[in-house]
GROMACS .gro file of C-alpha atoms in nm:
model
  279
    1MET     CA    1  -1.984  -3.333   3.266
    2LYS     CA    2  -2.323  -3.197   3.168
    3SER     CA    3  -2.627  -3.362   3.318
    4ASN     CA    4  -2.941  -3.421   3.118
    5SER     CA    5  -3.232  -3.229   3.262
    6GLY     CA    6  -3.483  -3.472   3.115
    7PHE     CA    7  -3.667  -3.194   2.933
    8GLN     CA    8  -3.479  -3.168   2.604
    9LEU     CA    9  -3.631  -3.040   2.281
   10ARG     CA   10  -3.585  -3.174   1.930
   11GLN     CA   11  -3.393  -2.975   1.669
   12GLY     CA   12  -3.583  -2.654   1.593
   13GLY     CA   13  -3.783  -2.693   1.913
   14PRO     CA   14  -3.647  -2.386   2.096
   15SER     CA   15  -3.791  -2.141   1.842
   16VAL     CA   16  -4.130  -2.309   1.859
   17TYR     CA   17  -4.105  -2.319   2.239
   18GLU     CA   18  -4.047  -1.942   2.244
   19ARG     CA   19  -4.350  -1.874   2.026
   20SER     CA   20  -4.589  -2.117   2.193
   21TRP     CA   21  -4.492  -2.119   2.562
   22VAL     CA   22  -4.267  -1.825   2.643
   23ARG     CA   23  -4.462  -1.537   2.496
   24ALA     CA   24  -4.796  -1.650   2.638
   25GLN     CA   25  -4.691  -1.803   2.970
   26LEU     CA   26  -4.346  -1.687   3.075
   27ALA     CA   27  -4.290  -1.332   2.952
   28GLN     CA   28  -4.500  -1.165   3.222
   29SER     CA   29  -4.360  -1.401   3.484
   30ALA     CA   30  -4.010  -1.297   3.377
   31GLU     CA   31  -4.096  -0.934   3.450
   32GLU     CA   32  -4.215  -1.032   3.797
   33LEU     CA   33  -3.909  -1.247   3.870
   34VAL     CA   34  -3.668  -0.971   3.769
   35ALA     CA   35  -3.862  -0.725   3.983
   36ALA     CA   36  -3.852  -0.966   4.279
   37ALA     CA   37  -3.472  -0.962   4.261
   38ASP     CA   38  -3.473  -0.582   4.231
   39VAL     CA   39  -3.240  -0.582   3.932
   40ALA     CA   40  -3.088  -0.236   3.905
   41SER     CA   41  -2.854  -0.034   3.687
   42GLY     CA   42  -2.501  -0.169   3.693
   43ASP     CA   43  -2.589  -0.508   3.842
   44ARG     CA   44  -2.410  -0.821   3.727
   45VAL     CA   45  -2.690  -1.071   3.658
   46ILE     CA   46  -2.693  -1.438   3.558
   47ASP     CA   47  -3.001  -1.621   3.431
   48ILE     CA   48  -2.960  -1.993   3.506
   49ALA     CA   49  -3.135  -2.245   3.278
   50CYS     CA   50  -3.208  -1.945   3.059
   51GLY     CA   51  -3.374  -2.136   2.777
   52THR     CA   52  -3.458  -1.895   2.497
   53GLY     CA   53  -3.346  -1.604   2.715
   54ILE     CA   54  -3.665  -1.429   2.821
   55VAL     CA   55  -3.540  -1.356   3.176
   56ALA     CA   56  -3.198  -1.242   3.057
   57ARG     CA   57  -3.360  -1.011   2.801
   58THR     CA   58  -3.601  -0.878   3.062
   59ALA     CA   59  -3.319  -0.806   3.308
   60ALA     CA   60  -3.117  -0.628   3.041
   61ALA     CA   61  -3.416  -0.420   2.932
   62ARG     CA   62  -3.516  -0.332   3.291
   63SER     CA   63  -3.172  -0.189   3.358
   64GLY     CA   64  -3.180   0.017   3.041
   65GLY     CA   65  -2.899  -0.192   2.904
   66THR     CA   66  -2.665  -0.098   3.190
   67ALA     CA   67  -2.672  -0.432   3.372
   68ASN     CA   68  -2.407  -0.688   3.282
   69VAL     CA   69  -2.625  -0.989   3.197
   70THR     CA   70  -2.525  -1.351   3.135
   71GLY     CA   71  -2.754  -1.634   3.025
   72ALA     CA   72  -2.651  -1.993   3.103
   73ASP     CA   73  -2.807  -2.314   2.973
   74VAL     CA   74  -2.707  -2.676   2.913
   75SER     CA   75  -2.845  -2.666   2.555
   76ALA     CA   76  -2.636  -2.509   2.280
   77GLU     CA   77  -2.941  -2.482   2.055
   78MET     CA   78  -3.135  -2.298   2.325
   79LEU     CA   79  -2.845  -2.053   2.359
   80ASP     CA   80  -2.824  -1.997   1.983
   81THR     CA   81  -3.197  -1.922   1.981
   82ALA     CA   82  -3.163  -1.695   2.286
   83ALA     CA   83  -2.883  -1.497   2.123
   84ARG     CA   84  -3.091  -1.453   1.808
   85PHE     CA   85  -3.397  -1.325   1.996
   86ALA     CA   86  -3.177  -1.093   2.205
   87ALA     CA   87  -3.019  -0.949   1.891
   88ASP     CA   88  -3.363  -0.898   1.738
   89ALA     CA   89  -3.456  -0.700   2.052
   90GLY     CA   90  -3.142  -0.485   2.027
   91LEU     CA   91  -2.986  -0.652   2.332
   92ASP     CA   92  -2.655  -0.763   2.185
   93GLY     CA   93  -2.460  -0.715   2.509
   94ILE     CA   94  -2.584  -1.032   2.681
   95THR     CA   95  -2.321  -1.304   2.729
   96TRP     CA   96  -2.429  -1.665   2.670
   97ILE     CA   97  -2.251  -1.963   2.826
   98GLU     CA   98  -2.318  -2.335   2.779
   99CYS     CA   99  -2.294  -2.515   3.112
  100ASP     CA  100  -2.459  -2.735   3.370
  101ALA     CA  101  -2.620  -2.540   3.654
  102ALA     CA  102  -2.416  -2.747   3.901
  103GLU     CA  103  -2.089  -2.645   3.731
  104ILE     CA  104  -2.102  -2.278   3.632
  105PRO     CA  105  -1.764  -2.183   3.480
  106VAL     CA  106  -1.720  -1.845   3.652
  107ASP     CA  107  -1.529  -1.722   3.956
  108ASP     CA  108  -1.673  -1.708   4.305
  109ALA     CA  109  -1.881  -1.403   4.402
  110ARG     CA  110  -1.916  -1.272   4.047
  111PHE     CA  111  -2.285  -1.173   4.030
  112ASP     CA  112  -2.512  -0.935   4.219
  113VAL     CA  113  -2.822  -1.128   4.110
  114VAL     CA  114  -2.895  -1.493   4.024
  115LEU     CA  115  -3.225  -1.568   3.849
  116CYS     CA  116  -3.380  -1.900   3.749
  117GLN     CA  117  -3.729  -1.919   3.599
  118GLN     CA  118  -3.890  -2.263   3.586
  119GLY     CA  119  -3.559  -2.447   3.565
  120LEU     CA  120  -3.462  -2.578   3.908
  121GLN     CA  121  -3.724  -2.855   3.903
  122PHE     CA  122  -3.553  -3.017   3.603
  123MET     CA  123  -3.205  -3.029   3.757
  124PRO     CA  124  -3.095  -3.375   3.876
  125ASP     CA  125  -2.876  -3.233   4.155
  126LYS     CA  126  -3.091  -2.959   4.304
  127PRO     CA  127  -2.880  -2.903   4.619
  128GLY     CA  128  -2.567  -2.888   4.404
  129ALA     CA  129  -2.727  -2.638   4.169
  130MET     CA  130  -2.841  -2.419   4.460
  131ALA     CA  131  -2.494  -2.433   4.617
  132GLU     CA  132  -2.345  -2.329   4.284
  133MET     CA  133  -2.587  -2.038   4.252
  134ALA     CA  134  -2.487  -1.928   4.603
  135ARG     CA  135  -2.119  -1.962   4.515
  136VAL     CA  136  -2.137  -1.725   4.220
  137LEU     CA  137  -2.335  -1.464   4.417
  138LYS     CA  138  -2.146  -1.172   4.566
  139PRO     CA  139  -2.183  -1.118   4.942
  140GLY     CA  140  -2.517  -0.945   4.985
  141GLY     CA  141  -2.629  -1.065   4.641
  142ARG     CA  142  -2.991  -1.155   4.564
  143LEU     CA  143  -3.145  -1.474   4.429
  144ALA     CA  144  -3.492  -1.522   4.278
  145ILE     CA  145  -3.621  -1.859   4.155
  146SER     CA  146  -3.966  -1.960   4.031
  147VAL     CA  147  -4.118  -2.308   3.997
  148TRP     CA  148  -4.466  -2.433   3.915
  149LYS     CA  149  -4.653  -2.546   4.226
  150THR     CA  150  -4.912  -2.792   4.100
  151ARG     CA  151  -5.014  -2.939   3.768
  152SER     CA  152  -5.202  -2.679   3.566
  153PRO     CA  153  -5.510  -2.759   3.355
  154ILE     CA  154  -5.281  -2.767   3.052
  155GLY     CA  155  -5.045  -3.010   3.225
  156THR     CA  156  -5.337  -3.229   3.328
  157ALA     CA  157  -5.485  -3.228   2.978
  158PHE     CA  158  -5.153  -3.317   2.815
  159ALA     CA  159  -5.076  -3.592   3.067
  160THR     CA  160  -5.423  -3.747   3.039
  161VAL     CA  161  -5.430  -3.757   2.660
  162LEU     CA  162  -5.065  -3.853   2.609
  163ASP     CA  163  -5.096  -4.137   2.858
  164ARG     CA  164  -5.406  -4.256   2.674
  165HIS     CA  165  -5.223  -4.260   2.341
  166PHE     CA  166  -4.863  -4.347   2.428
  167GLY     CA  167  -4.839  -4.477   2.787
  168ASP     CA  168  -4.676  -4.348   3.104
  169GLY     CA  169  -4.321  -4.305   2.974
  170THR     CA  170  -4.422  -4.026   2.738
  171THR     CA  171  -4.561  -3.810   3.017
  172ALA     CA  172  -4.252  -3.827   3.241
  173PRO     CA  173  -4.105  -3.494   3.121
  174TRP     CA  174  -4.437  -3.323   3.195
  175GLU     CA  175  -4.442  -3.459   3.549
  176MET     CA  176  -4.100  -3.301   3.611
  177VAL     CA  177  -4.252  -2.960   3.545
  178TYR     CA  178  -4.440  -2.981   3.877
  179SER     CA  179  -4.190  -3.183   4.079
  180LEU     CA  180  -4.065  -2.901   4.307
  181GLY     CA  181  -4.388  -2.730   4.403
  182ASP     CA  182  -4.332  -2.751   4.778
  183ARG     CA  183  -4.258  -2.443   4.989
  184GLU     CA  184  -4.059  -2.630   5.254
  185ARG     CA  185  -3.835  -2.795   4.995
  186LEU     CA  186  -3.748  -2.455   4.855
  187HIS     CA  187  -3.667  -2.327   5.204
  188ASP     CA  188  -3.452  -2.633   5.268
  189LEU     CA  189  -3.261  -2.585   4.942
  190ALA     CA  190  -3.195  -2.220   5.022
  191SER     CA  191  -3.079  -2.285   5.378
  192GLY     CA  192  -2.871  -2.581   5.264
  193ALA     CA  193  -2.685  -2.348   5.029
  194GLY     CA  194  -2.621  -2.102   5.313
  195LEU     CA  195  -2.858  -1.836   5.184
  196LEU     CA  196  -3.042  -1.604   5.421
  197ASP     CA  197  -3.386  -1.444   5.442
  198ALA     CA  198  -3.549  -1.709   5.223
  199HIS     CA  199  -3.905  -1.610   5.140
  200VAL     CA  200  -4.150  -1.808   4.927
  201THR     CA  201  -4.459  -1.649   4.773
  202PHE     CA  202  -4.755  -1.815   4.601
  203ASP     CA  203  -4.925  -1.672   4.294
  204VAL     CA  204  -5.161  -1.782   4.021
  205LYS     CA  205  -5.056  -1.687   3.668
  206PHE     CA  206  -5.302  -1.669   3.380
  207ALA     CA  207  -5.208  -1.732   3.019
  208ARG     CA  208  -5.440  -1.643   2.732
  209HIS     CA  209  -5.436  -1.827   2.401
  210PRO     CA  210  -5.669  -1.666   2.141
  211ASP     CA  211  -5.622  -1.958   1.900
  212PRO     CA  212  -5.638  -2.272   2.118
  213GLN     CA  213  -5.573  -2.518   1.836
  214ALA     CA  214  -5.266  -2.329   1.716
  215PHE     CA  215  -5.138  -2.308   2.073
  216ILE     CA  216  -5.176  -2.681   2.141
  217THR     CA  217  -5.015  -2.768   1.807
  218GLY     CA  218  -4.722  -2.535   1.879
  219ALA     CA  219  -4.691  -2.650   2.238
  220ILE     CA  220  -4.650  -3.009   2.123
  221ALA     CA  221  -4.403  -2.911   1.850
  222GLY     CA  222  -4.194  -2.725   2.110
  223SER     CA  223  -4.191  -3.008   2.362
  224PRO     CA  224  -3.990  -3.329   2.421
  225ILE     CA  225  -4.270  -3.540   2.270
  226ALA     CA  226  -4.258  -3.363   1.933
  227GLU     CA  227  -4.087  -3.647   1.749
  228THR     CA  228  -4.328  -3.905   1.889
  229VAL     CA  229  -4.631  -3.704   1.782
  230ALA     CA  230  -4.476  -3.633   1.442
  231GLU     CA  231  -4.498  -4.005   1.365
  232LEU     CA  232  -4.879  -3.996   1.384
  233SER     CA  233  -5.092  -3.979   1.073
  234GLU     CA  234  -5.274  -3.654   1.004
  235THR     CA  235  -5.598  -3.809   1.126
  236GLU     CA  236  -5.435  -3.935   1.447
  237HIS     CA  237  -5.268  -3.598   1.504
  238ASP     CA  238  -5.596  -3.410   1.464
  239ARG     CA  239  -5.766  -3.653   1.703
  240LEU     CA  240  -5.491  -3.597   1.962
  241ILE     CA  241  -5.527  -3.219   1.940
  242GLY     CA  242  -5.905  -3.248   1.962
  243GLU     CA  243  -5.885  -3.463   2.274
  244ILE     CA  244  -5.650  -3.218   2.448
  245LEU     CA  245  -5.883  -2.929   2.362
  246ALA     CA  246  -6.178  -3.128   2.496
  247GLU     CA  247  -5.994  -3.181   2.826
  248LEU     CA  248  -5.951  -2.802   2.842
  249SER     CA  249  -6.316  -2.721   2.767
  250HIS     CA  250  -6.364  -2.576   3.116
  251CYS     CA  251  -6.094  -2.315   3.037
  252HIS     CA  252  -6.258  -2.185   2.718
  253ASP     CA  253  -6.430  -1.849   2.692
  254ASP     CA  254  -6.528  -1.630   2.397
  255ASP     CA  255  -6.168  -1.512   2.363
  256GLY     CA  256  -6.005  -1.856   2.347
  257LEU     CA  257  -5.828  -2.032   2.633
  258ALA     CA  258  -5.768  -1.871   2.972
  259VAL     CA  259  -5.549  -2.110   3.168
  260PRO     CA  260  -5.438  -2.066   3.531
  261ALA     CA  261  -5.107  -2.198   3.665
  262GLU     CA  262  -4.994  -2.196   4.029
  263CYS     CA  263  -4.641  -2.069   4.088
  264LEU     CA  264  -4.399  -2.044   4.381
  265THR     CA  265  -4.125  -1.779   4.387
  266LEU     CA  266  -3.827  -1.806   4.620
  267THR     CA  267  -3.617  -1.502   4.705
  268ALA     CA  268  -3.308  -1.509   4.925
  269ARG     CA  269  -2.976  -1.333   4.973
  270LYS     CA  270  -2.615  -1.422   5.040
  271GLN     CA  271  -2.466  -1.311   5.369
  272GLU     CA  272  -2.250  -1.002   5.346
  273ASP     CA  273  -1.884  -1.019   5.441
  274ARG     CA  274  -1.812  -0.945   5.803
  275PHE     CA  275  -1.507  -0.739   5.877
  276VAL     CA  276  -1.356  -0.759   6.222
  277LEU     CA  277  -1.164  -0.452   6.334
  278THR     CA  278  -0.860  -0.546   6.542
  279MET     CA  279  -0.660  -0.307   6.752
   0.00000   0.00000   0.00000
């Protein structure tokens, strides 16, 4: 049975999500995550909670198309969008599978690398998902996972304004974004799954948005609150956008918005098989 991550997009949302969030915020982070796992030619790679496929595409491109890459997500619409963007990039060889991260339908020890960018925090059964990622790793295989550490200025602005307009329930999906930003919890999840050499690094990512109003409008349209906001009148919608931009005034410069976001990256490996020589 597939579990609901709590961060589901309306129909058409994945394409908007790619344009508004992925290209500005997650594309560079995908490069760094793939590098952290040292994806190489010939590797078998799986991108868990792949969304619109930016990490899978990055892994395939980094290997020169020689890696065997799979993208997995619980959302069929996300996967359809991911396949379309991959085809547009000339990366037709990526395999896409619809599944829950806690029930990946592949054999044990199938992949050299498991990647998950900004997905683990949304999974209801985090220990189960980590155990499943460890299961599908080959002995000696590498894992790299990223999560947001604390609420970014964008997250704060959205939560403040949405709560003002709609109440607490509307902001719940946004709070999940930052729900796993604890180094010790990541270490515990890795060790609980039997992974070795767990290492967590802290970094601050910057995203630039030359047209702040277009970004905020697109970010809402590509989020779980899109249908709620769509019910507003044009005047109410414009007021909502204006209030979010006002909350972000401290992030404006002459080139638009420059927004920092704190990120944690976990790397670990699966123990290699031990062979005992008997005489």
